[in-house]
Short mmCIF file of C-alpha atoms and ligand atoms in Angstrom, two decimals:
data_model
loop_
_atom_site.label_atom_id
_atom_site.label_comp_id
_atom_site.label_asym_id
_atom_site.label_seq_id
_atom_site.Cartn_x
_atom_site.Cartn_y
_atom_site.Cartn_z
CA MET A 1 14.90 11.08 -30.67
CA ALA A 2 17.55 9.17 -28.67
CA THR A 3 18.01 5.47 -29.32
CA ALA A 4 20.01 2.71 -27.62
CA LYS A 5 22.23 0.28 -29.51
CA LEU A 6 22.42 -3.37 -28.54
CA ILE A 7 25.03 -5.71 -29.99
CA LEU A 8 24.05 -9.35 -29.64
CA ASP A 9 25.62 -12.35 -31.35
CA GLY A 10 27.51 -9.93 -33.60
CA LYS A 11 24.34 -8.17 -34.81
CA GLU A 12 23.42 -4.59 -33.97
CA TYR A 13 19.90 -3.59 -32.94
CA GLU A 14 18.49 -0.14 -32.40
CA LEU A 15 16.06 0.26 -29.52
CA SER A 16 13.98 3.36 -28.98
CA VAL A 17 14.21 5.37 -25.79
CA ILE A 18 11.15 6.62 -23.91
CA GLU A 19 11.35 9.73 -21.71
CA GLY A 20 8.87 10.73 -19.03
CA THR A 21 7.79 14.26 -18.11
CA GLU A 22 10.29 14.38 -15.24
CA GLY A 23 13.16 13.16 -17.41
CA GLU A 24 13.04 9.48 -16.42
CA LYS A 25 14.34 7.34 -19.26
CA ALA A 26 13.61 3.80 -20.41
CA ILE A 27 14.80 1.58 -23.21
CA ASP A 28 11.85 0.10 -25.07
CA ILE A 29 12.38 -3.65 -25.30
CA SER A 30 8.80 -4.60 -26.14
CA ASN A 31 9.94 -6.12 -29.47
CA LEU A 32 13.23 -7.53 -28.23
CA ARG A 33 12.25 -11.20 -28.32
CA ASN A 34 10.75 -10.91 -31.80
CA GLN A 35 13.86 -9.13 -33.05
CA THR A 36 16.58 -11.09 -31.23
CA GLY A 37 15.13 -14.23 -29.61
CA TYR A 38 16.26 -12.91 -26.24
CA ILE A 39 14.26 -11.75 -23.26
CA THR A 40 15.59 -9.59 -20.42
CA MET A 41 16.07 -10.90 -16.89
CA ASP A 42 15.28 -8.69 -13.91
CA THR A 43 14.35 -10.67 -10.81
CA GLY A 44 12.11 -8.59 -8.54
CA TYR A 45 11.53 -6.12 -11.44
CA ALA A 46 13.99 -3.66 -9.90
CA ASN A 47 14.80 -2.19 -13.35
CA THR A 48 11.64 -2.97 -15.22
CA GLY A 49 9.07 -0.34 -16.20
CA SER A 50 5.77 -2.21 -16.44
CA CYS A 51 3.71 0.71 -17.74
CA LYS A 52 3.55 4.42 -18.44
CA SER A 53 1.59 6.18 -15.71
CA ALA A 54 0.55 9.78 -15.08
CA ILE A 55 -0.51 9.27 -11.45
CA THR A 56 2.45 9.42 -9.08
CA PHE A 57 6.03 10.61 -9.44
CA ILE A 58 8.80 9.44 -7.11
CA ASP A 59 12.44 10.51 -7.15
CA GLY A 60 14.00 8.04 -4.72
CA GLU A 61 17.37 9.79 -4.68
CA LYS A 62 15.91 13.20 -3.83
CA GLY A 63 13.10 11.91 -1.59
CA ILE A 64 10.35 13.41 -3.80
CA LEU A 65 6.80 12.05 -3.88
CA ARG A 66 4.06 13.75 -5.88
CA TYR A 67 0.48 12.76 -6.59
CA ARG A 68 -0.65 14.15 -9.97
CA GLY A 69 2.08 16.81 -9.69
CA TYR A 70 1.32 17.92 -6.10
CA ASP A 71 4.03 17.44 -3.46
CA ILE A 72 3.12 15.03 -0.69
CA GLU A 73 4.16 17.65 1.89
CA ASP A 74 1.72 20.14 0.37
CA LEU A 75 -1.17 17.65 0.30
CA ALA A 76 -0.40 16.33 3.79
CA ALA A 77 -0.46 19.86 5.22
CA ASN A 78 -3.48 21.19 3.36
CA ALA A 79 -5.76 18.56 1.86
CA ARG A 80 -8.42 16.17 3.09
CA PHE A 81 -8.27 12.50 2.18
CA PRO A 82 -11.48 12.41 0.04
CA GLU A 83 -10.19 15.22 -2.19
CA VAL A 84 -6.80 13.48 -2.53
CA ALA A 85 -8.66 10.31 -3.53
CA TYR A 86 -10.59 12.32 -6.12
CA LEU A 87 -7.37 13.91 -7.39
CA LEU A 88 -5.66 10.54 -7.81
CA ILE A 89 -8.63 8.95 -9.55
CA TYR A 90 -9.80 11.84 -11.76
CA ASN A 91 -6.52 13.71 -12.31
CA HIS A 92 -7.66 17.09 -11.02
CA LEU A 93 -8.55 18.63 -7.69
CA PRO A 94 -12.34 18.74 -7.32
CA ASN A 95 -14.05 22.13 -7.31
CA GLN A 96 -16.45 22.88 -4.44
CA ALA A 97 -19.50 21.39 -6.15
CA GLU A 98 -17.59 18.28 -7.25
CA LEU A 99 -16.16 17.80 -3.76
CA SER A 100 -19.47 18.11 -1.94
CA GLU A 101 -21.13 15.66 -4.35
CA TRP A 102 -18.16 13.29 -4.01
CA ARG A 103 -18.37 13.44 -0.21
CA ARG A 104 -22.15 12.91 -0.33
CA GLN A 105 -21.79 9.87 -2.56
CA LEU A 106 -19.01 8.48 -0.38
CA THR A 107 -21.21 8.58 2.69
CA LEU A 108 -24.29 7.25 0.80
CA HIS A 109 -22.29 4.25 -0.41
CA SER A 110 -20.82 3.50 3.04
CA LEU A 111 -23.50 1.00 4.00
CA VAL A 112 -22.77 -2.61 3.18
CA HIS A 113 -25.46 -4.98 1.98
CA GLU A 114 -27.21 -6.41 5.06
CA SER A 115 -26.59 -9.99 3.86
CA MET A 116 -22.87 -9.33 4.04
CA LEU A 117 -23.15 -8.94 7.80
CA ASN A 118 -23.81 -12.70 8.01
CA PHE A 119 -20.35 -13.36 6.60
CA PHE A 120 -18.66 -11.60 9.49
CA ASP A 121 -20.34 -13.91 12.00
CA HIS A 122 -18.62 -16.94 10.54
CA PHE A 123 -15.00 -15.80 10.72
CA PRO A 124 -13.22 -16.99 13.85
CA PRO A 125 -12.64 -14.08 16.27
CA THR A 126 -8.91 -14.52 15.75
CA ALA A 127 -9.15 -13.99 11.97
CA HIS A 128 -6.70 -11.35 10.74
CA PRO A 129 -8.68 -8.28 9.61
CA MET A 130 -6.68 -8.20 6.34
CA SER A 131 -8.08 -11.65 5.44
CA ILE A 132 -11.58 -10.43 6.23
CA LEU A 133 -11.12 -7.24 4.22
CA SER A 134 -9.80 -9.04 1.13
CA ALA A 135 -12.55 -11.69 1.34
CA MET A 136 -15.28 -9.07 1.74
CA VAL A 137 -14.00 -6.89 -1.11
CA ALA A 138 -13.72 -10.02 -3.30
CA SER A 139 -17.37 -10.79 -2.53
CA LEU A 140 -18.61 -7.33 -3.62
CA PRO A 141 -19.23 -8.39 -7.27
CA ALA A 142 -21.79 -10.89 -5.94
CA PHE A 143 -23.79 -8.00 -4.50
CA TYR A 144 -23.00 -5.36 -7.12
CA PRO A 145 -22.59 -7.29 -10.39
CA ASP A 146 -22.93 -4.27 -12.69
CA MET A 147 -19.30 -3.99 -13.77
CA ASP A 148 -19.95 -1.37 -16.47
CA ASN A 149 -20.84 1.28 -13.93
CA VAL A 150 -17.21 2.02 -13.10
CA ASP A 151 -17.72 5.38 -11.35
CA VAL A 152 -20.33 3.94 -8.97
CA ASN A 153 -18.14 0.91 -8.26
CA ILE A 154 -15.24 3.25 -7.50
CA MET A 155 -17.33 4.96 -4.84
CA ARG A 156 -18.64 1.65 -3.57
CA VAL A 157 -15.24 0.15 -2.87
CA LEU A 158 -13.82 3.38 -1.49
CA ALA A 159 -16.77 3.93 0.83
CA LYS A 160 -17.48 0.35 1.90
CA ALA A 161 -13.91 -0.71 2.68
CA LYS A 162 -13.82 1.45 5.81
CA THR A 163 -17.20 0.08 6.93
CA ILE A 164 -15.98 -3.50 6.37
CA ALA A 165 -12.79 -2.71 8.34
CA ALA A 166 -14.74 -1.27 11.26
CA ILE A 167 -17.28 -4.13 11.30
CA SER A 168 -14.47 -6.71 11.37
CA TYR A 169 -13.06 -4.93 14.44
CA LYS A 170 -16.42 -4.70 16.21
CA LYS A 171 -17.07 -8.39 15.55
CA SER A 172 -13.61 -9.36 16.82
CA ILE A 173 -14.30 -7.67 20.16
CA GLY A 174 -17.89 -8.82 20.37
CA GLU A 175 -19.49 -5.36 20.21
CA PRO A 176 -22.53 -4.43 18.12
CA VAL A 177 -21.91 -3.06 14.66
CA VAL A 178 -22.14 0.74 14.32
CA TYR A 179 -23.70 1.87 11.03
CA PRO A 180 -22.25 4.77 9.04
CA ARG A 181 -24.08 8.10 9.02
CA THR A 182 -24.48 10.43 6.08
CA ASP A 183 -23.87 13.54 8.18
CA TYR A 184 -20.34 12.42 9.12
CA SER A 185 -17.15 12.85 7.10
CA TYR A 186 -15.16 9.86 5.84
CA MET A 187 -12.74 10.04 8.77
CA ALA A 188 -15.37 10.78 11.44
CA ASN A 189 -17.56 7.95 10.18
CA PHE A 190 -14.70 5.51 10.41
CA LEU A 191 -13.73 6.59 13.94
CA ARG A 192 -17.34 6.40 15.07
CA MET A 193 -17.89 2.96 13.54
CA MET A 194 -14.71 1.76 15.27
CA PHE A 195 -15.10 3.28 18.71
CA ALA A 196 -18.72 4.26 19.44
CA THR A 197 -20.68 1.88 21.67
CA PRO A 198 -24.34 1.91 22.71
CA ALA A 199 -23.14 2.36 26.31
CA GLU A 200 -22.03 5.99 26.09
CA PRO A 201 -22.04 8.94 23.71
CA TYR A 202 -19.09 9.14 21.35
CA GLU A 203 -17.73 12.43 20.15
CA VAL A 204 -15.26 12.37 17.26
CA SER A 205 -12.04 14.07 18.31
CA GLU A 206 -10.66 16.57 15.81
CA VAL A 207 -7.10 15.58 16.71
CA LEU A 208 -7.80 11.93 15.82
CA GLU A 209 -9.67 12.92 12.67
CA ASN A 210 -6.75 15.03 11.50
CA ALA A 211 -4.17 12.37 12.39
CA LEU A 212 -6.15 9.77 10.45
CA ASN A 213 -6.53 12.16 7.52
CA LEU A 214 -2.75 12.62 7.38
CA LEU A 215 -2.06 8.89 7.63
CA LEU A 216 -4.45 8.04 4.82
CA ILE A 217 -3.08 10.79 2.56
CA VAL A 218 0.55 9.68 2.88
CA HIS A 219 -0.45 6.11 2.01
CA ALA A 220 -2.77 7.01 -0.88
CA ASP A 221 -0.46 6.02 -3.74
CA HIS A 222 3.11 4.95 -4.39
CA GLU A 223 3.28 4.09 -8.10
CA GLN A 224 4.28 0.54 -9.08
CA ASN A 225 4.81 -1.05 -5.64
CA CYS A 226 4.02 -4.73 -5.03
CA SER A 227 0.29 -4.35 -4.31
CA THR A 228 -0.37 -1.78 -7.04
CA SER A 229 1.46 -3.94 -9.57
CA THR A 230 -0.72 -6.81 -8.37
CA VAL A 231 -3.86 -4.74 -8.94
CA ARG A 232 -2.61 -3.97 -12.45
CA MET A 233 -1.61 -7.58 -13.07
CA VAL A 234 -5.01 -8.94 -12.02
CA GLY A 235 -6.90 -6.10 -13.71
CA SER A 236 -5.03 -6.72 -16.98
CA SER A 237 -7.08 -9.91 -17.44
CA GLN A 238 -10.14 -7.61 -17.35
CA ALA A 239 -10.98 -8.85 -13.86
CA SER A 240 -13.33 -6.49 -12.03
CA LEU A 241 -12.23 -3.50 -9.97
CA PHE A 242 -13.35 -5.34 -6.82
CA ALA A 243 -11.43 -8.53 -7.69
CA SER A 244 -8.30 -6.52 -8.53
CA ILE A 245 -8.44 -4.53 -5.29
CA SER A 246 -9.01 -7.66 -3.26
CA ALA A 247 -5.81 -9.07 -4.81
CA GLY A 248 -4.01 -5.82 -3.94
CA ILE A 249 -5.09 -6.21 -0.30
CA CYS A 250 -3.60 -9.73 -0.24
CA ALA A 251 -0.31 -8.46 -1.71
CA LEU A 252 -0.20 -5.63 0.81
CA SER A 253 -0.56 -7.99 3.76
CA GLY A 254 3.02 -9.32 3.56
CA PRO A 255 5.55 -8.13 6.17
CA LEU A 256 7.91 -6.80 3.50
CA HIS A 257 5.12 -4.51 2.22
CA GLY A 258 2.15 -3.12 4.18
CA GLY A 259 2.42 -5.78 6.87
CA ALA A 260 5.62 -4.04 7.98
CA ASN A 261 3.66 -1.46 10.01
CA GLN A 262 2.34 -4.22 12.30
CA ALA A 263 5.80 -5.84 12.37
CA VAL A 264 7.42 -2.51 13.40
CA ILE A 265 5.22 -2.12 16.48
CA GLU A 266 5.68 -5.76 17.41
CA MET A 267 9.44 -5.24 17.11
CA LEU A 268 9.35 -2.04 19.22
CA GLU A 269 7.20 -3.78 21.85
CA LYS A 270 9.67 -6.66 21.95
CA ILE A 271 12.59 -4.26 22.44
CA HIS A 272 10.62 -2.46 25.16
CA LYS A 273 9.86 -5.71 27.00
CA ASP A 274 13.48 -6.70 26.57
CA GLY A 275 14.54 -3.71 28.69
CA GLY A 276 14.84 -1.22 25.81
CA ASP A 277 18.21 -2.52 24.59
CA TYR A 278 17.78 -1.25 21.01
CA LYS A 279 21.50 -1.57 20.24
CA LYS A 280 21.18 -5.33 20.55
CA TYR A 281 18.54 -5.27 17.79
CA VAL A 282 20.65 -3.04 15.55
CA ASN A 283 23.48 -5.55 15.92
CA MET A 284 21.12 -8.42 15.17
CA ALA A 285 19.95 -6.65 11.99
CA LYS A 286 23.59 -6.36 10.90
CA ASP A 287 24.29 -10.00 11.60
CA LYS A 288 23.44 -11.87 8.39
CA THR A 289 23.10 -15.17 10.22
CA SER A 290 20.33 -13.82 12.47
CA ASN A 291 17.68 -13.51 9.72
CA PHE A 292 16.45 -10.41 11.57
CA ARG A 293 15.72 -7.12 9.81
CA LEU A 294 14.95 -3.77 11.34
CA MET A 295 11.32 -3.55 10.30
CA GLY A 296 10.37 -0.17 8.88
CA PHE A 297 13.85 0.37 7.46
CA GLY A 298 14.90 0.27 3.83
CA HIS A 299 13.06 0.82 0.59
CA ARG A 300 13.45 -0.36 -2.97
CA VAL A 301 13.09 3.18 -4.35
CA TYR A 302 14.03 5.69 -1.62
CA LYS A 303 17.78 5.86 -1.21
CA ASN A 304 18.09 9.09 0.76
CA PHE A 305 14.96 9.45 2.83
CA ASP A 306 11.30 8.54 2.62
CA PRO A 307 9.36 11.85 2.67
CA ARG A 308 6.36 10.06 4.20
CA ALA A 309 8.45 8.91 7.18
CA LYS A 310 9.59 12.52 7.75
CA ILE A 311 5.99 13.76 7.76
CA LEU A 312 4.85 11.01 10.12
CA LYS A 313 7.76 11.44 12.55
CA LYS A 314 6.82 15.11 12.98
CA ALA A 315 3.15 14.18 13.30
CA CYS A 316 3.98 11.63 16.03
CA ASP A 317 5.49 14.37 18.17
CA GLU A 318 2.59 16.76 17.54
CA VAL A 319 -0.30 14.31 17.92
CA LEU A 320 1.08 12.59 21.02
CA ALA A 321 1.62 16.01 22.62
CA GLN A 322 -1.94 17.11 21.70
CA LEU A 323 -3.36 13.90 23.16
CA GLY A 324 -1.09 14.08 26.19
CA VAL A 325 0.20 10.57 25.42
CA LYS A 326 3.70 9.45 26.31
CA ASP A 327 4.57 6.36 24.33
CA PRO A 328 7.87 4.69 25.26
CA LEU A 329 7.88 3.06 21.83
CA LEU A 330 8.36 6.50 20.24
CA ASP A 331 11.59 6.99 22.20
CA ILE A 332 12.82 3.55 21.20
CA ALA A 333 11.96 4.28 17.56
CA LYS A 334 13.88 7.57 17.64
CA ASN A 335 16.88 5.88 19.26
CA LEU A 336 16.83 3.13 16.65
CA GLU A 337 16.64 5.69 13.86
CA GLU A 338 19.50 7.73 15.28
CA ILE A 339 21.83 4.80 15.75
CA ALA A 340 20.95 3.19 12.42
CA LEU A 341 21.51 6.45 10.53
CA SER A 342 25.01 6.82 11.92
CA ASP A 343 26.00 3.17 11.47
CA GLU A 344 28.17 2.20 8.47
CA PHE A 345 26.00 -0.89 7.70
CA PHE A 346 22.89 1.24 7.19
CA ILE A 347 24.69 4.16 5.53
CA GLU A 348 26.41 1.90 2.99
CA ARG A 349 23.14 0.21 2.07
CA LYS A 350 21.17 3.47 2.14
CA LEU A 351 18.69 2.12 4.67
CA TYR A 352 16.39 4.81 6.10
CA PRO A 353 13.13 4.68 8.04
CA ASN A 354 10.23 4.14 5.65
CA VAL A 355 6.55 5.08 5.95
CA ASP A 356 5.85 2.09 8.19
CA PHE A 357 8.37 3.08 10.84
CA TYR A 358 6.35 5.83 12.53
CA SER A 359 2.82 5.13 11.30
CA GLY A 360 2.16 2.45 13.95
CA ILE A 361 2.87 4.85 16.80
CA LEU A 362 0.20 7.18 15.42
CA TYR A 363 -2.27 4.33 14.94
CA ARG A 364 -1.67 3.29 18.55
CA ALA A 365 -2.32 6.83 19.73
CA ILE A 366 -5.58 6.88 17.76
CA GLY A 367 -6.55 3.61 19.50
CA ILE A 368 -6.32 1.33 16.47
CA PRO A 369 -5.35 -2.20 17.52
CA THR A 370 -2.06 -3.53 16.13
CA ASN A 371 -3.62 -6.20 13.90
CA MET A 372 -5.63 -3.46 12.14
CA PHE A 373 -2.56 -1.39 11.11
CA THR A 374 -2.21 -2.99 7.69
CA VAL A 375 -5.94 -2.56 7.12
CA MET A 376 -5.38 1.18 7.72
CA PHE A 377 -2.64 1.13 5.08
CA ALA A 378 -5.10 -0.57 2.71
CA LEU A 379 -7.82 2.06 3.37
CA GLY A 380 -5.28 4.73 2.49
CA ARG A 381 -4.03 2.90 -0.62
CA ILE A 382 -7.44 2.09 -2.16
CA PRO A 383 -7.64 5.41 -4.12
CA GLY A 384 -4.22 4.66 -5.62
CA TRP A 385 -5.22 1.14 -6.61
CA ILE A 386 -8.44 2.50 -8.16
CA ALA A 387 -6.51 5.18 -10.07
CA HIS A 388 -4.10 2.60 -11.50
CA TRP A 389 -6.88 0.16 -12.42
CA LYS A 390 -8.80 2.99 -14.14
CA GLU A 391 -5.75 4.35 -15.95
CA MET A 392 -4.93 0.89 -17.23
CA HIS A 393 -8.46 0.23 -18.43
CA GLU A 394 -8.65 3.56 -20.23
CA ASP A 395 -5.43 2.78 -22.12
CA PRO A 396 -6.35 1.47 -25.59
CA SER A 397 -3.03 -0.38 -25.78
CA LEU A 398 -3.86 -2.50 -22.68
CA LYS A 399 -2.50 -6.02 -22.94
CA ILE A 400 -2.84 -8.87 -20.48
CA HIS A 401 0.25 -8.88 -18.23
CA ARG A 402 2.22 -11.96 -18.99
CA PRO A 403 5.95 -11.93 -18.19
CA ARG A 404 8.37 -14.49 -19.59
CA GLN A 405 10.85 -16.66 -17.71
CA ILE A 406 14.09 -18.51 -18.19
CA TYR A 407 13.32 -22.17 -17.62
CA THR A 408 15.86 -23.94 -15.39
CA GLY A 409 14.10 -27.29 -14.79
CA HIS A 410 14.59 -30.77 -16.23
CA ARG A 411 14.93 -31.26 -19.94
CA LYS A 412 12.47 -33.63 -21.63
CA ARG A 413 11.98 -36.92 -19.77
CA GLU A 414 9.86 -39.98 -20.45
CA PHE A 415 7.10 -40.92 -17.97
CA VAL A 416 7.85 -44.15 -16.08
CA PRO A 417 4.83 -46.03 -14.60
CA VAL A 418 4.98 -46.27 -10.81
CA TRP A 419 5.63 -50.06 -10.72
CA GLN A 420 8.74 -49.62 -12.87
CA ARG A 421 10.25 -46.78 -10.78
CA PRO A 422 13.25 -47.67 -8.63
N1 CMC B 501 17.31 -4.32 8.11
C1 CMC B 501 18.56 -4.79 7.91
N2 CMC B 501 19.12 -4.93 6.69
C2 CMC B 501 18.39 -4.60 5.64
C3 CMC B 501 17.08 -4.11 5.75
C4 CMC B 501 16.54 -3.96 7.04
N3 CMC B 501 15.31 -3.50 7.22
N4 CMC B 501 16.60 -3.84 4.52
C5 CMC B 501 17.55 -4.17 3.67
N5 CMC B 501 18.66 -4.63 4.32
C6 CMC B 501 19.94 -5.03 3.73
C7 CMC B 501 19.82 -6.39 3.06
O1 CMC B 501 20.19 -7.43 3.94
C8 CMC B 501 20.80 -6.23 1.90
O2 CMC B 501 22.12 -6.34 2.43
P1 CMC B 501 23.28 -7.00 1.52
O3 CMC B 501 23.42 -6.11 0.33
O4 CMC B 501 24.47 -7.03 2.41
O5 CMC B 501 22.78 -8.39 1.15
C9 CMC B 501 20.63 -4.77 1.48
O6 CMC B 501 20.19 -4.09 2.66
C10 CMC B 501 19.61 -4.58 0.35
O7 CMC B 501 18.39 -5.18 0.76
P2 CMC B 501 17.36 -5.84 -0.25
O8 CMC B 501 16.49 -6.79 0.51
O9 CMC B 501 18.09 -6.37 -1.44
O10 CMC B 501 16.53 -4.57 -0.72
P3 CMC B 501 15.15 -4.59 -1.47
O11 CMC B 501 15.08 -3.35 -2.26
O12 CMC B 501 14.95 -5.88 -2.21
O13 CMC B 501 14.05 -4.61 -0.29
C11 CMC B 501 12.68 -3.88 1.48
C12 CMC B 501 13.41 -3.49 0.18
C13 CMC B 501 11.76 -2.74 1.89
C14 CMC B 501 11.80 -5.13 1.22
C15 CMC B 501 13.74 -4.19 2.59
O14 CMC B 501 14.49 -3.04 2.84
C16 CMC B 501 13.10 -4.72 3.87
O15 CMC B 501 12.91 -5.94 4.01
N6 CMC B 501 12.77 -3.80 4.83
C17 CMC B 501 12.08 -4.23 6.05
C18 CMC B 501 10.59 -4.40 5.76
C19 CMC B 501 9.89 -3.07 5.56
O16 CMC B 501 10.06 -2.15 6.34
N7 CMC B 501 9.02 -3.01 4.52
C20 CMC B 501 8.21 -1.82 4.23
C21 CMC B 501 8.60 -1.14 2.97
S1 CMC B 501 7.95 0.53 2.79
C22 CMC B 501 6.26 0.34 2.71
C23 CMC B 501 5.84 -0.26 1.42
O17 CMC B 501 5.89 0.39 0.39
O18 CMC B 501 5.42 -1.42 1.48
#
């Protein structure tokens, strides 16, 4: 068993080394403060393992992403989103009976409590759908307070989130709510709830269903990213699954995380309106005084390529061709990618297109409005959040997450009453 040696203040300490199934190594410092009085400092947790997890493996150098041992390319090409969700949550691919029961339950649980519909009426029409989604998921314990029934709550949040998302869209455009139907698949139900109107018949397009399936699969998990770590952080206090997922939705909304997919399209639209001068934006991204970043570029973990971006770039070409759509933003995106990948600034910093770079173009082709893009990311990521919450709760060594800090504020001071202050 390998160990690490630490010499501190002239004393030597032996620290055990942990190795994962894919050879990843960590130094166990869980007793460091007790042994030495020191803590470790790692702003942004770039080198900190917060848990052991058997859900997702990423090799950022090689561009590998696997859910429960299955390559993302394999799942994206062959699986359906509900079975990937099942795989992530229950650690095995469902057999036929398990899958049909899982699908049945997912459609049965799609309805939201009728009283919840009143909530939607009181959001301003301009409310961001991510705020609505997080608020609605946070309110689920009020309607479904039985927290011990974990498996039912898993299906509830997975099934209802898409209904909540679609209702928030319908309300924002002033159209009547479309209820889910048990004879429709997860994807078809969502598309129907989004786009069907009482005015004309709506037929779910297979191309859109497949594109949505692919998008949700590539977003389904990504180990200890900001939102998943938030779900684990909140869940570590034994907060409910619903509360933890609502917190994950809030974390995802930021433009450096899931909010980047909306920011990418807004950036591409701006470049388009600006005459398509993408080189100007590459130069701005390189100029440190500009505060501008190429949205959809860079990743904390991937330092070679993001396999999800590769899958989505190919899908953009295929889906747009199948739909007969010509999107000028796709050409701008490809130009940006090409120039950025050959530019020293991006090469040196290992900045590549990430999952958010091409996803927006697909969402646009499906007809999803820009402010719903991050909601789509959330719908895809919910199985991952559930899997992490469940894994954590099944771990008998679960402890509340409580990092330390190095205090840099004032030393002790005496309180001075206001009339004596200068
Ligand atoms: N455009 C221009 N420069 C960049 C970019 C970018 N998109 N990303 C990083 N850099 C530069 C950054 O200025 C820094 O340069 P220097 O070393 O000279 O100071 C260097 O690259 C390292 O950047 P960092 O911010 O220290 O890297 P990080 O690992 O902390 O951040 C990131 C990762 C994804 C937040 C960042 O790359 C970024 O802001 N990208 C744009 C937003 C984005 O697309 N986010 C989606 C991430 S993928 C989906 C998800 O999982 O959420």
